[in-house]
Coordinates of C-alpha atoms in Angstrom, one line a residue:
X1 CA 0.0 0.0 0.0
X2 CA 1.3 3.5 -0.9
X3 CA 0.1 6.7 0.7
X4 CA -3.2 5.4 2.1
X5 CA -5.4 7.0 4.7
X6 CA -8.6 6.0 6.4
X7 CA -11.2 8.2 8.1
X8 CA -14.1 6.6 9.9
X9 CA -17.6 8.0 9.1
X10 CA -18.2 11.1 11.2
X11 CA -14.6 11.5 12.3
X12 CA -12.9 14.9 11.8
X13 CA -9.5 13.5 10.9
X14 CA -8.0 10.2 9.6
X15 CA -7.3 7.3 12.0
X16 CA -4.4 6.4 9.7
X17 CA -2.7 9.0 7.5
X18 CA -0.4 8.6 4.5
X19 CA 0.7 5.1 5.4
X20 CA 3.1 3.2 3.0
X21 CA 3.8 -0.4 3.7
X22 CA 4.6 -3.6 1.8
X23 CA 4.6 -7.3 2.5
X24 CA 6.2 -10.3 0.7
X25 CA 6.5 -14.0 1.3
X26 CA 9.6 -13.5 3.5
X27 CA 8.1 -10.9 5.7
X28 CA 7.9 -11.3 9.5
X29 CA 6.2 -8.1 10.7
X30 CA 5.1 -6.9 14.1
X31 CA 2.5 -4.1 14.2
X32 CA 2.9 -2.1 17.4
X33 CA 1.3 0.9 19.1
X34 CA -1.0 1.8 21.9
X35 CA -4.7 0.8 21.9
X36 CA -6.7 2.9 19.6
X37 CA -3.7 4.1 17.6
X38 CA -5.0 2.6 14.3
X39 CA -3.2 -0.8 14.1
X40 CA -6.3 -2.8 13.3
X41 CA -7.5 -0.1 10.9
X42 CA -4.2 -0.4 9.0
X43 CA -4.5 -4.1 8.9
X44 CA -8.1 -4.1 7.6
X45 CA -7.0 -1.9 4.7
X46 CA -4.1 -4.4 4.0
X47 CA -6.4 -7.4 3.8
X48 CA -9.0 -5.3 1.9
X49 CA -11.8 -5.6 4.5
X50 CA -12.1 -1.8 4.2
X51 CA -11.1 0.6 1.4
X52 CA -8.9 3.6 2.0
X53 CA -10.1 7.2 1.6
X54 CA -10.4 8.0 -2.1
X55 CA -8.1 10.7 -3.6
X56 CA -6.4 11.4 -0.2
X57 CA -3.0 11.4 -2.1
X58 CA -2.2 11.7 -5.8
X59 CA 0.1 8.6 -5.6
X60 CA -2.2 6.5 -3.5
X61 CA -2.2 2.8 -4.5
X62 CA -3.2 -0.6 -3.1
X63 CA -1.8 -3.6 -5.0
X64 CA -1.7 -7.3 -4.4
X65 CA -0.8 -10.2 -6.7
X66 CA -4.0 -11.6 -8.3
X67 CA -3.2 -15.1 -7.1
X68 CA -2.4 -14.2 -3.5
X69 CA -4.2 -16.1 -0.8
X70 CA -4.5 -14.4 2.6
X71 CA -5.5 -15.9 6.0
X72 CA -6.8 -13.2 8.3
X73 CA -7.8 -13.7 11.9
X74 CA -9.4 -10.6 13.4
X75 CA -8.8 -9.2 16.9
X76 CA -12.3 -10.2 17.9
X77 CA -11.8 -13.6 16.2
X78 CA -15.1 -14.9 17.5
X79 CA -16.9 -12.7 14.9
X80 CA -15.8 -15.3 12.3
X81 CA -18.0 -17.9 13.9
X82 CA -20.7 -16.0 15.8
X83 CA -23.3 -16.8 13.1
X84 CA -22.6 -20.6 13.5
X85 CA -22.7 -21.1 17.2
X86 CA -25.2 -24.1 16.8
X87 CA -23.0 -25.8 14.2
X88 CA -20.0 -28.1 14.9
X89 CA -16.5 -26.9 13.8
X90 CA -16.6 -29.4 11.0
X91 CA -19.9 -28.1 9.7
X92 CA -18.6 -24.5 9.9
X93 CA -15.7 -25.3 7.7
X94 CA -18.0 -27.2 5.3
X95 CA -20.2 -24.2 5.0
X96 CA -17.3 -21.7 4.6
X97 CA -15.6 -23.6 1.7
X98 CA -18.6 -25.4 0.2
X99 CA -18.4 -23.5 -3.1
X100 CA -14.8 -24.2 -3.7
X101 CA -13.6 -20.9 -2.3
X102 CA -13.6 -19.0 1.0
X103 CA -17.0 -17.3 1.4
X104 CA -15.4 -14.7 3.7
X105 CA -13.4 -13.4 0.8
X106 CA -16.7 -12.4 -0.8
X107 CA -17.8 -10.2 2.1
X108 CA -14.8 -7.9 2.0
X109 CA -15.2 -4.3 0.9
X110 CA -13.0 -5.0 -2.2
X111 CA -15.4 -7.8 -3.4
X112 CA -18.9 -7.3 -1.8
X113 CA -21.2 -5.6 -4.3
X114 CA -23.2 -2.6 -3.1
X115 CA -27.0 -2.2 -3.6
X116 CA -26.2 0.1 -6.5
X117 CA -23.9 -2.5 -8.1
X118 CA -26.6 -5.2 -7.6
X119 CA -29.3 -3.0 -9.3
X120 CA -30.8 -4.4 -12.6
X121 CA -28.3 -4.0 -15.5
X122 CA -29.1 -2.8 -19.0
X123 CA -28.5 -4.5 -22.3
X124 CA -24.9 -4.8 -23.1
X125 CA -23.6 -4.6 -19.5
X126 CA -21.3 -7.3 -18.1
X127 CA -23.4 -9.8 -16.2
X128 CA -20.7 -12.1 -14.7
X129 CA -16.9 -12.6 -14.9
X130 CA -16.4 -16.3 -15.3
X131 CA -12.7 -16.9 -15.7
X132 CA -9.5 -15.4 -17.1
X133 CA -6.6 -16.2 -19.5
X134 CA -3.2 -14.7 -20.3
X135 CA -2.9 -13.2 -23.8
X136 CA 0.7 -12.1 -24.3
X137 CA 1.3 -9.7 -21.4
X138 CA -2.4 -8.8 -21.0
X139 CA -4.7 -10.6 -18.6
X140 CA -8.1 -11.1 -20.2
X141 CA -11.3 -12.0 -18.4
X142 CA -14.2 -14.1 -19.7
X143 CA -17.5 -12.2 -19.4
X144 CA -21.1 -13.0 -20.0
X145 CA -23.1 -10.1 -21.4
X146 CA -26.7 -9.0 -20.6
X147 CA -28.7 -9.9 -23.8
X148 CA -26.2 -12.5 -25.0
X149 CA -27.8 -15.2 -27.1
X150 CA -27.9 -18.8 -26.0
X151 CA -25.4 -19.9 -28.6
X152 CA -23.2 -16.8 -28.5
X153 CA -19.7 -17.2 -27.1
X154 CA -18.6 -15.3 -24.0
X155 CA -16.5 -12.2 -24.5
X156 CA -12.9 -11.8 -23.3
X157 CA -12.0 -8.3 -22.1
X158 CA -8.7 -6.8 -20.9
X159 CA -8.6 -6.2 -17.2
X160 CA -7.8 -2.5 -17.7
X161 CA -11.0 -2.1 -19.7
X162 CA -13.2 -3.9 -17.1
X163 CA -11.8 -1.7 -14.3
X164 CA -12.4 1.4 -16.4
X165 CA -16.0 0.2 -16.9
X166 CA -16.4 -0.1 -13.1
X167 CA -16.2 -3.9 -12.7
X168 CA -13.2 -4.0 -10.4
X169 CA -15.1 -6.0 -7.8
X170 CA -16.2 -8.7 -10.3
X171 CA -12.6 -9.0 -11.3
X172 CA -11.4 -9.3 -7.7
X173 CA -14.1 -12.0 -7.1
X174 CA -12.9 -13.9 -10.1
X175 CA -9.2 -13.7 -8.9
X176 CA -10.2 -15.0 -5.5
X177 CA -12.0 -18.0 -7.0
X178 CA -9.0 -18.8 -9.3
X179 CA -6.6 -18.5 -6.4
X180 CA -8.7 -20.9 -4.4
X181 CA -8.7 -23.3 -7.3
X182 CA -4.9 -23.1 -7.5
X183 CA -4.8 -24.1 -3.9
X184 CA -7.0 -27.1 -4.7
X185 CA -10.0 -26.0 -2.7
X186 CA -12.4 -27.1 -5.5
X187 CA -11.1 -30.7 -5.3
X188 CA -10.2 -30.9 -1.6
X189 CA -12.8 -33.2 -0.1
X190 CA -15.1 -31.5 2.4
X191 CA -15.8 -34.7 4.4
X192 CA -15.6 -35.3 8.1
X193 CA -12.4 -37.3 8.0
X194 CA -10.5 -34.7 6.0
X195 CA -11.7 -31.8 8.0
X196 CA -11.2 -33.5 11.4
X197 CA -7.6 -34.4 10.3
X198 CA -7.0 -30.7 9.7
X199 CA -8.5 -29.8 13.0
X200 CA -6.3 -32.3 14.7
X201 CA -3.3 -30.3 13.5
X202 CA -4.6 -27.5 15.7
X203 CA -5.1 -29.7 18.7
X204 CA -8.9 -29.7 18.3
X205 CA -9.8 -33.3 18.8
X206 CA -12.9 -35.0 17.4
X207 CA -14.7 -34.7 20.7
X208 CA -14.8 -30.9 20.1
X209 CA -14.3 -30.7 16.3
X210 CA -17.0 -33.2 15.2
X211 CA -19.2 -33.9 18.1
X212 CA -19.6 -30.5 19.8
X213 CA -21.3 -27.2 19.0
X214 CA -19.2 -24.1 18.6
X215 CA -21.1 -22.4 21.4
X216 CA -19.8 -25.0 23.9
X217 CA -16.1 -24.4 23.1
X218 CA -13.8 -22.5 25.3
X219 CA -12.2 -19.2 24.2
X220 CA -8.9 -21.0 23.4
X221 CA -10.7 -23.7 21.4
X222 CA -12.6 -21.1 19.4
X223 CA -9.3 -19.3 18.5
X224 CA -7.9 -22.7 17.4
X225 CA -11.0 -23.2 15.2
X226 CA -10.6 -19.8 13.6
X227 CA -6.9 -20.4 12.9
X228 CA -7.7 -23.8 11.4
X229 CA -10.4 -22.4 9.2
X230 CA -8.1 -19.5 8.0
X231 CA -5.4 -22.0 7.1
X232 CA -7.7 -24.4 5.1
X233 CA -7.0 -22.5 1.9
X234 CA -3.2 -22.9 2.2
X235 CA -2.4 -19.2 2.3
X236 CA 0.7 -17.3 1.2
X237 CA 0.2 -14.6 3.8
X238 CA -1.0 -14.9 7.4
X239 CA -2.4 -11.8 9.2
X240 CA -3.0 -12.2 12.9
X241 CA -4.6 -9.5 15.0
X242 CA -3.9 -10.2 18.7
X243 CA -3.6 -14.0 18.3
X244 CA -2.3 -14.5 21.8
X245 CA -5.8 -13.7 23.3
X246 CA -7.3 -16.8 25.0
X247 CA -4.2 -19.0 24.2
X248 CA -2.4 -20.7 27.1
X249 CA 1.4 -20.9 27.3
X250 CA 1.6 -24.3 25.6
X251 CA -0.6 -23.3 22.7
X252 CA 1.3 -20.0 22.3
X253 CA 4.6 -21.9 22.2
X254 CA 3.2 -24.2 19.5
X255 CA 1.9 -21.1 17.5
X256 CA 5.4 -19.5 17.7
X257 CA 7.1 -22.6 16.3
X258 CA 4.5 -23.0 13.6
X259 CA 5.0 -19.4 12.4
X260 CA 8.8 -19.9 12.4
X261 CA 8.4 -22.9 10.1
X262 CA 5.8 -21.3 7.8
X263 CA 7.3 -20.5 4.4
X264 CA 5.0 -17.5 3.6
X265 CA 4.7 -14.0 5.0
X266 CA 3.4 -13.2 8.5
X267 CA 1.9 -9.9 9.9
X268 CA 1.1 -9.8 13.6
X269 CA -0.6 -7.3 15.9
X270 CA 0.3 -8.1 19.5
X271 CA 1.1 -6.4 22.8
X272 CA 3.1 -9.5 23.8
X273 CA 6.6 -8.3 23.0
X274 CA 8.1 -11.7 24.0
X275 CA 6.0 -13.4 21.3
X276 CA 6.8 -10.9 18.5
X277 CA 10.5 -10.6 19.3
X278 CA 10.8 -14.4 18.9
X279 CA 9.4 -14.2 15.4
X280 CA 9.5 -10.7 13.8
X281 CA 12.4 -8.9 12.0
X282 CA 10.4 -5.8 11.0
X283 CA 8.0 -3.5 12.8
X284 CA 5.3 -1.1 11.8
X285 CA 4.8 1.3 14.7
X286 CA 1.5 3.3 14.6
X287 CA 1.4 6.5 16.6
X288 CA -0.4 9.9 16.2
X289 CA -2.1 8.5 13.0
X290 CA 1.3 7.8 11.3
X291 CA 2.8 4.4 10.5
X292 CA 6.6 4.2 10.8
X293 CA 8.4 1.2 9.3
X294 CA 11.4 0.0 11.3
X295 CA 13.8 -3.0 11.2
X296 CA 14.8 -5.4 8.5
X297 CA 12.5 -5.0 5.5
X298 CA 12.4 -8.3 3.7
X299 CA 11.4 -7.4 0.2
X300 CA 13.6 -9.2 -2.3
X301 CA 15.2 -12.0 -0.2
X302 CA 12.6 -14.6 -0.8
X303 CA 13.3 -17.9 0.9
X304 CA 14.0 -21.0 -1.1
X305 CA 12.9 -24.4 0.0
X306 CA 16.3 -25.2 1.4
X307 CA 16.2 -22.3 3.7
X308 CA 18.6 -20.0 1.8
X309 CA 17.7 -16.8 0.0
X310 CA 18.1 -16.7 -3.7
X311 CA 21.1 -14.4 -3.4
X312 CA 22.8 -16.7 -0.9
X313 CA 22.0 -19.7 -3.1
X314 CA 23.5 -18.1 -6.2
X315 CA 26.6 -16.9 -4.2
X316 CA 27.1 -20.5 -3.0
X317 CA 26.9 -21.9 -6.5
X318 CA 29.3 -19.2 -7.8
X319 CA 31.7 -20.2 -5.1
X320 CA 31.4 -23.9 -6.1
X321 CA 32.2 -22.8 -9.7
X322 CA 35.3 -20.9 -8.6
X323 CA 36.5 -23.9 -6.7
X324 CA 36.0 -26.2 -9.7
X325 CA 38.0 -23.7 -11.9
X326 CA 40.8 -23.6 -9.4
X327 CA 40.9 -27.4 -9.3
X328 CA 41.3 -27.6 -13.1
X329 CA 44.2 -25.2 -13.0
X330 CA 45.9 -27.4 -10.4
X331 CA 45.4 -30.5 -12.6
X332 CA 42.7 -32.1 -10.5
X333 CA 40.2 -34.2 -12.5
X334 CA 36.8 -32.4 -12.5
X335 CA 33.4 -33.4 -13.8
X336 CA 33.1 -31.3 -17.0
X337 CA 29.3 -31.6 -17.1
X338 CA 28.9 -30.1 -13.7
X339 CA 31.1 -27.2 -14.7
X340 CA 29.0 -26.5 -17.8
X341 CA 25.8 -26.6 -15.8
X342 CA 27.1 -24.1 -13.2
X343 CA 28.8 -21.8 -15.7
X344 CA 26.3 -21.5 -18.5
X345 CA 23.0 -23.0 -17.7
X346 CA 20.8 -20.4 -16.1
X347 CA 17.1 -20.1 -16.4
X348 CA 16.6 -17.7 -19.3
X349 CA 13.4 -16.4 -17.7
X350 CA 14.4 -15.8 -14.0
X351 CA 18.2 -15.7 -14.6
X352 CA 18.7 -18.0 -11.6
X353 CA 20.6 -21.2 -12.0
X354 CA 18.5 -24.1 -13.4
X355 CA 17.2 -26.5 -10.8
X356 CA 17.7 -30.2 -11.0
X357 CA 14.1 -30.7 -12.1
X358 CA 14.5 -28.1 -14.9
X359 CA 17.8 -29.6 -16.0
X360 CA 16.3 -33.1 -16.2
X361 CA 13.4 -31.8 -18.3
X362 CA 15.6 -29.8 -20.6
X363 CA 18.1 -32.6 -21.0
X364 CA 15.3 -34.9 -22.3
X365 CA 14.0 -32.2 -24.7
X366 CA 17.6 -31.5 -26.0
X367 CA 18.1 -35.2 -26.6
X368 CA 14.9 -35.4 -28.6
X369 CA 15.9 -32.4 -30.6
X370 CA 19.4 -33.9 -31.2
X371 CA 21.1 -30.8 -29.8
X372 CA 23.7 -30.2 -27.0
X373 CA 22.0 -29.1 -23.8
X374 CA 23.8 -25.8 -23.8
X375 CA 22.7 -24.9 -27.3
X376 CA 19.1 -26.0 -26.6
X377 CA 18.9 -23.7 -23.5
X378 CA 20.5 -20.9 -25.5
X379 CA 17.7 -20.8 -28.1
X380 CA 14.8 -20.6 -25.6
X381 CA 12.9 -17.3 -25.9
X382 CA 9.6 -16.0 -24.5
X383 CA 7.9 -17.5 -27.5
X384 CA 9.2 -21.0 -26.7
X385 CA 6.8 -23.5 -25.1
X386 CA 9.4 -24.1 -22.3
X387 CA 9.0 -20.4 -21.2
X388 CA 5.7 -21.2 -19.5
X389 CA 7.1 -23.6 -16.9
X390 CA 10.6 -22.2 -16.5

């Protein structure tokens, strides 16, 4: 978010003014400040539960990747389940994800349609946004049109045109459904066995998960249920507003270790400094309506699966290459194939060294084409079929 502000209806001044923050998959962020300073207001804009003031700054912008999945647990986390107190935790998760996506995503300010937007549409207006495709560098969305004949094909429109026509929320809804499908929500079985297995990971046994009503759960058990439901869609980013409420020391220790092992981004509001210091490397301090970013801003150092950043990984491989070259000078027998791979074979799209999986695939393709691997990789361009999966 860049230069965003938020003013509550009837307030004379913004609760948050001109805030600029950013989150990536390597982020570990603690949001600090006194009660009422605007921490939760800032977070609600981040997760798009509310929209910032319009035209508060000429460079104002809120952007997220269209495939990003966010798990958000609010400060008053019980509000997630207050409409389902007579259901079991299993039934709640069944309801929430029954359509193949998270129903809570459709109630955010960025996606929920207003009465004006739900009003009857006229001939030629966009009725639904059904899907999307990539056409070169342009993202196009499949739209059904009011008045469209039964046998007429749907129309594909560029995203810029749809936003200009006022269909930003329909685009956002489509993105949320596609992101859920990528996570496998449309094929993940919503059956008691699968859901209870998921609840077991949050220490909510079947006695409480399957055979009990939500209204009979303790405060800590409700927090565990809300965390479990938020994690069902396998998110890239977790946003926790006062997660330590109602959790005992053992559960808090387990949450700390789980967050440390999580490979995505984490944003936490908490007054428990011991908890945040054990996890976070960056802080957003909100005071006097202003958000100040402090600490180690993790923007480009995305973690790889082996626990190193890409920069560290490439540096390690460059060191290995230098060692091999030195060994050759000293007359030591060296595997020539390994040297060629390290020296020449970089991913032409990301410019990182090719992974073992990519090397295996390209080796097979080069053999089929009757070309040396180095020459085959050298001829790959953005028009090549390999470009899509590299």
